[in-house]
Amino acid sequence: MKILSREDLRNQLKSGEIAPVYLLFGEETYLRDLAAKTIADKALTDSSLREFNDTIFSLADSKIEYALAAAEQLPMISSRRVVRITEVVVSATGKKDSLKEDDEAILARYLARPSESSVVIFVADEIDKRRKISKLLLEKTVAVEFTPLSEVELATWTKGKLKEQNAEIEDRALRHLVGLVGSNLRKLTAEAEKLAVAALPDSLITFDLVEQLVPNSRELSNFELTDYLLAKNRPRALQILHKILDDGAEPLMLLGLIANNFHRLFLAKELMRNGVERNEVARAMRLPYGKQEEFLATARRADAERLAQNLKRIAATDLAIKTSQATPRLQIEMLVCELTQ
């Protein structure tokens, strides 16, 4: 049972290979859905009546036998028919299943002898690989898993999307954009397109433009980490840290966001100590209304001298990572332990 990567699928399609049945699954739903469309486009290049040969069945409101029956039909004035079966769910407990064990017999019968004139594409929202019906799909189809992109891949994707929009982005702005949005490629693409329009007429996206227009999708987790660091709650801080890193965040990027949180808290603390009004502090920190109270309460609780010490320690960790004195993940774990002493 070989599971292909998205690169494997791309190479197969480039060489003209089109399988009779695909299973597309994984966390990266934007690329998964794009792959389903690409397969359909390749399969129907000679179809003059695409609307009759490209059918979509959602298992949320349709049965698998109807979709497979459509796949058995001959295409209309075309060499192939495409049947996309979406919202496929085979969950760990079975409670959320849209493809059920009762469907196994009809599914196995079709997969044993798939129609030569059809391309069936299963688009799965969830596939528990331990389930019997999942194993059947994985073994009898061309299965492709779409894993989240790394931050380097996300940056490359973003630059490519911006190039399509005739826009450019500063390196610092690009790192900041990826850091704010995270691994949600669908949202990252939408934000890149929004920035390309906002950057007109110069079409150069700056750090300040990203800061103004892009909401911080990772801010909650990162600020939660900062809160636990200030509270010296080492177990929870390490738990949040590992979750963020395991979600694909680059240690150096995460360190920059932590530094930014501490820097903003330090500035807010100093402004409040100097008698600056709450609304002015919130405006200076560019705080969304819904997050103002939490941020300012944290700043009030924090000790200014300790914040300054923490910033120095963060800067030392940044230098250590860049000079490769130890692995970046180990360095940031050591930092968390030191900040929670």
XYZ file of C-alpha atoms in Angstrom:
341
model
C 0.000 0.000 0.000
C 1.945 2.979 -1.308
C 0.669 6.456 -0.535
C 1.852 9.089 -2.994
C 2.899 12.630 -2.189
C 1.544 15.638 -4.076
C 4.867 15.770 -5.973
C 4.391 12.144 -7.089
C 0.912 12.991 -8.354
C 2.180 16.076 -10.175
C 4.847 13.997 -11.950
C 2.327 11.339 -12.971
C -0.064 13.911 -14.423
C 2.768 15.662 -16.261
C 3.681 12.366 -17.908
C 0.060 11.810 -18.965
C -0.727 9.035 -16.489
C -4.347 9.109 -15.340
C -5.589 6.389 -12.989
C -9.160 5.057 -12.947
C -9.639 5.781 -9.217
C -8.013 8.295 -6.848
C -8.231 8.891 -3.119
C -7.172 12.411 -2.122
C -6.877 13.101 1.598
C -4.880 15.028 4.180
C -4.815 18.225 6.207
C -3.892 20.511 3.297
C -7.379 20.818 1.814
C -6.589 23.671 -0.584
C -4.052 21.607 -2.546
C -6.245 18.516 -2.208
C -9.183 20.283 -3.866
C -6.914 21.847 -6.471
C -5.559 18.374 -7.303
C -9.088 17.028 -7.796
C -9.804 19.829 -10.260
C -6.483 19.293 -12.056
C -7.139 15.562 -12.466
C -10.593 16.322 -13.861
C -9.168 18.916 -16.259
C -6.541 16.464 -17.522
C -9.057 13.666 -17.928
C -11.534 15.833 -19.857
C -9.188 17.703 -22.193
C -10.963 16.282 -25.254
C -14.492 16.681 -23.899
C -16.686 19.193 -25.735
C -19.594 18.512 -23.362
C -17.886 18.755 -20.005
C -21.074 19.583 -18.126
C -22.382 16.109 -18.988
C -19.156 14.274 -18.157
C -18.029 15.949 -14.911
C -20.275 15.007 -12.013
C -19.920 15.696 -8.299
C -21.611 13.615 -5.585
C -21.428 14.669 -1.936
C -21.726 11.774 0.509
C -23.259 14.234 2.953
C -26.504 14.049 0.980
C -26.045 11.199 -1.516
C -25.283 7.488 -1.403
C -22.114 5.876 -2.715
C -24.074 3.550 -5.017
C -25.453 6.521 -6.971
C -21.956 7.878 -7.558
C -20.590 4.509 -8.640
C -23.598 3.932 -10.881
C -22.772 7.227 -12.619
C -19.188 6.020 -13.050
C -20.483 2.928 -14.861
C -22.206 5.058 -17.488
C -20.484 5.724 -20.796
C -19.220 9.302 -21.349
C -21.053 11.579 -23.796
C -18.958 12.520 -26.857
C -15.778 12.124 -24.833
C -13.213 9.453 -24.071
C -13.744 9.767 -20.331
C -16.240 10.658 -17.634
C -15.154 12.124 -14.261
C -17.036 11.402 -11.039
C -15.928 13.326 -7.967
C -17.110 11.933 -4.621
C -16.707 14.583 -1.931
C -17.162 14.849 1.853
C -15.835 11.326 2.338
C -15.447 10.632 6.060
C -14.202 7.417 7.644
C -13.618 8.435 11.256
C -11.899 6.655 14.119
C -15.123 5.959 16.003
C -17.456 5.615 13.028
C -19.906 8.171 14.430
C -19.193 10.775 11.744
C -18.861 8.355 8.826
C -20.333 9.273 5.467
C -18.789 6.147 3.923
C -20.020 3.303 6.086
C -19.116 -0.334 6.578
C -22.402 -1.239 4.876
C -21.001 0.365 1.717
C -17.983 -1.949 1.643
C -19.455 -4.601 -0.664
C -20.541 -2.214 -3.427
C -17.288 -0.269 -3.103
C -15.137 -3.406 -3.280
C -17.077 -4.622 -6.326
C -16.403 -1.391 -8.220
C -12.746 -1.146 -7.172
C -12.135 -4.722 -8.317
C -13.137 -3.742 -11.879
C -13.309 0.041 -12.261
C -14.802 1.432 -15.449
C -12.167 1.972 -18.144
C -13.962 5.084 -19.400
C -14.342 6.834 -16.040
C -12.074 8.557 -13.536
C -13.434 8.406 -10.001
C -11.951 10.815 -7.448
C -12.669 10.286 -3.745
C -12.050 13.575 -1.882
C -11.796 12.699 1.800
C -12.197 15.075 4.720
C -11.132 12.351 7.146
C -9.647 8.895 6.646
C -8.719 6.743 9.615
C -6.127 4.396 8.130
C -6.890 1.674 10.684
C -10.454 1.154 9.482
C -11.173 -1.761 7.134
C -12.960 0.352 4.518
C -10.099 2.877 4.597
C -7.601 0.101 3.919
C -9.713 -1.000 0.962
C -9.557 2.508 -0.517
C -5.851 2.905 0.194
C -5.013 -0.437 -1.422
C -7.257 -0.260 -4.504
C -6.862 3.399 -5.520
C -4.067 5.819 -6.288
C -3.976 7.355 -2.799
C -2.398 10.790 -2.395
C -1.839 12.430 0.988
C -1.704 16.218 1.228
C 0.367 17.132 4.259
C 0.753 20.737 5.490
C 3.490 22.734 3.771
C 6.631 23.759 5.621
C 7.244 27.464 6.175
C 9.800 27.451 3.334
C 7.226 25.891 0.998
C 4.586 28.357 2.184
C 6.915 31.255 1.408
C 7.685 29.871 -2.059
C 3.969 29.365 -2.751
C 3.169 32.917 -1.649
C 5.858 34.453 -3.834
C 4.522 32.483 -6.788
C 0.958 33.652 -6.157
C 2.104 37.256 -5.867
C 4.086 36.962 -9.084
C 0.863 35.901 -10.824
C -0.627 39.167 -9.524
C 2.409 41.142 -10.772
C 3.311 41.978 -7.183
C 6.487 41.611 -5.132
C 7.024 41.303 -1.401
C 9.911 42.286 0.838
C 11.684 39.308 2.450
C 10.873 40.552 5.952
C 7.245 41.097 4.982
C 7.054 37.594 3.492
C 8.364 35.982 6.687
C 5.920 38.043 8.726
C 2.968 37.109 6.491
C 3.702 33.383 6.769
C 4.224 33.733 10.503
C 0.872 35.456 10.957
C -1.236 33.146 8.809
C 0.467 29.823 9.482
C -0.040 26.684 7.410
C -3.584 27.448 6.191
C -2.770 27.674 2.481
C -6.298 28.649 1.506
C -6.180 31.652 3.855
C -2.589 32.470 2.890
C -3.563 32.613 -0.782
C -6.513 34.877 -0.007
C -4.340 37.200 2.091
C -1.667 37.348 -0.634
C -4.265 38.317 -3.227
C -5.658 40.985 -0.889
C -2.181 42.422 -0.288
C -1.427 42.491 -4.034
C -4.454 44.719 -4.592
C -3.655 46.904 -1.580
C -0.064 47.407 -2.792
C -1.138 49.121 -6.021
C 0.156 51.107 -7.861
C 3.729 50.241 -6.768
C 2.864 46.535 -6.292
C 5.481 46.205 -3.541
C 4.199 44.627 -0.333
C 5.973 45.979 2.738
C 6.174 44.783 6.329
C 3.944 47.662 7.442
C 1.271 46.741 4.882
C 1.207 43.143 6.129
C 1.035 44.384 9.719
C -1.930 46.638 8.888
C -4.023 44.234 6.833
C -3.350 40.659 7.933
C -4.929 39.280 11.117
C -2.669 37.068 13.221
C -4.014 33.518 12.985
C -1.294 32.243 15.321
C -1.505 35.112 17.787
C -3.749 33.299 20.230
C -1.389 30.351 20.644
C 1.708 32.535 20.681
C 0.256 34.997 23.171
C -1.012 32.109 25.277
C 2.576 30.839 25.332
C 3.784 34.294 26.409
C 1.175 34.351 29.182
C 2.390 31.020 30.563
C 5.994 32.218 30.349
C 5.134 35.282 32.418
C 3.229 33.121 34.890
C 6.259 30.782 35.108
C 4.017 27.833 34.294
C 6.654 25.630 32.698
C 4.531 22.501 31.990
C 1.852 24.466 30.122
C 4.403 26.676 28.356
C 6.265 23.615 27.063
C 2.991 21.972 26.052
C 1.938 25.011 24.000
C 5.458 25.338 22.556
C 5.501 21.729 21.362
C 2.043 22.104 19.823
C 3.088 25.191 17.839
C 6.331 23.556 16.669
C 4.580 20.295 15.797
C 2.066 22.307 13.758
C 4.970 23.288 11.514
C 6.191 26.622 12.889
C 9.882 27.303 12.313
C 11.698 27.871 15.658
C 13.333 31.099 14.471
C 10.010 32.446 13.224
C 8.333 31.499 16.512
C 11.155 33.135 18.472
C 10.555 36.362 16.552
C 6.863 36.280 17.443
C 7.647 35.633 21.114
C 10.118 38.530 21.061
C 7.470 40.730 19.465
C 4.962 39.839 22.192
C 7.458 40.625 24.970
C 8.530 43.836 23.253
C 4.936 45.027 22.915
C 4.225 44.148 26.552
C 7.325 46.066 27.639
C 6.297 49.135 25.628
C 2.712 48.949 26.901
C 4.007 48.655 30.474
C 6.214 51.729 30.042
C 3.386 53.752 28.485
C 1.029 52.890 31.334
C 3.703 53.727 33.934
C 4.023 57.139 32.274
C 0.301 57.786 32.624
C -0.741 57.231 29.003
C -4.469 56.504 28.766
C -5.713 53.000 28.031
C -7.150 53.861 24.601
C -3.889 55.482 23.543
C -1.889 52.437 24.651
C -4.222 50.137 22.724
C -3.893 52.341 19.640
C -0.098 52.449 19.894
C 0.037 48.639 20.200
C -2.448 48.234 17.313
C -4.653 45.993 19.420
C -7.969 44.705 18.015
C -10.828 45.757 20.279
C -11.632 42.193 21.363
C -8.057 41.572 22.566
C -7.330 44.870 24.272
C -8.394 43.964 27.798
C -6.495 40.659 27.887
C -3.297 42.218 26.529
C -3.383 45.257 28.805
C -4.189 43.124 31.860
C -1.139 40.985 31.086
C 0.995 44.099 30.703
C -0.230 45.443 34.049
C 0.679 42.176 35.810
C 4.126 41.940 34.224
C 7.288 43.207 35.916
C 9.122 45.723 33.717
C 12.596 44.674 34.867
C 11.869 41.012 34.219
C 10.454 41.852 30.779
C 13.726 43.602 29.938
C 15.726 40.578 31.137
C 13.530 38.250 29.099
C 14.127 40.332 25.970
C 17.898 40.045 26.482
C 17.629 36.269 26.898
C 15.469 36.002 23.764
C 18.065 38.000 21.810
C 20.788 35.621 23.041
C 18.751 32.633 21.879
C 18.251 34.258 18.483
C 22.021 34.621 18.137
C 22.627 31.042 19.285
C 20.202 29.660 16.704
C 21.729 31.716 13.907
C 25.265 30.598 14.842
C 24.178 26.936 15.052
C 25.388 26.317 18.585
C 22.620 23.744 18.999
C 19.477 22.648 17.205
C 16.907 25.481 16.949
C 14.204 23.425 18.671
C 16.500 22.604 21.599
C 17.501 26.249 21.924
C 13.925 27.473 22.123
C 13.009 24.702 24.596
C 15.936 25.782 26.799
C 14.723 29.376 26.533
C 11.227 28.429 27.719
C 12.713 26.565 30.677
C 14.853 29.565 31.622
C 12.032 32.074 31.277
C 9.842 29.997 33.589
C 12.400 29.679 36.412
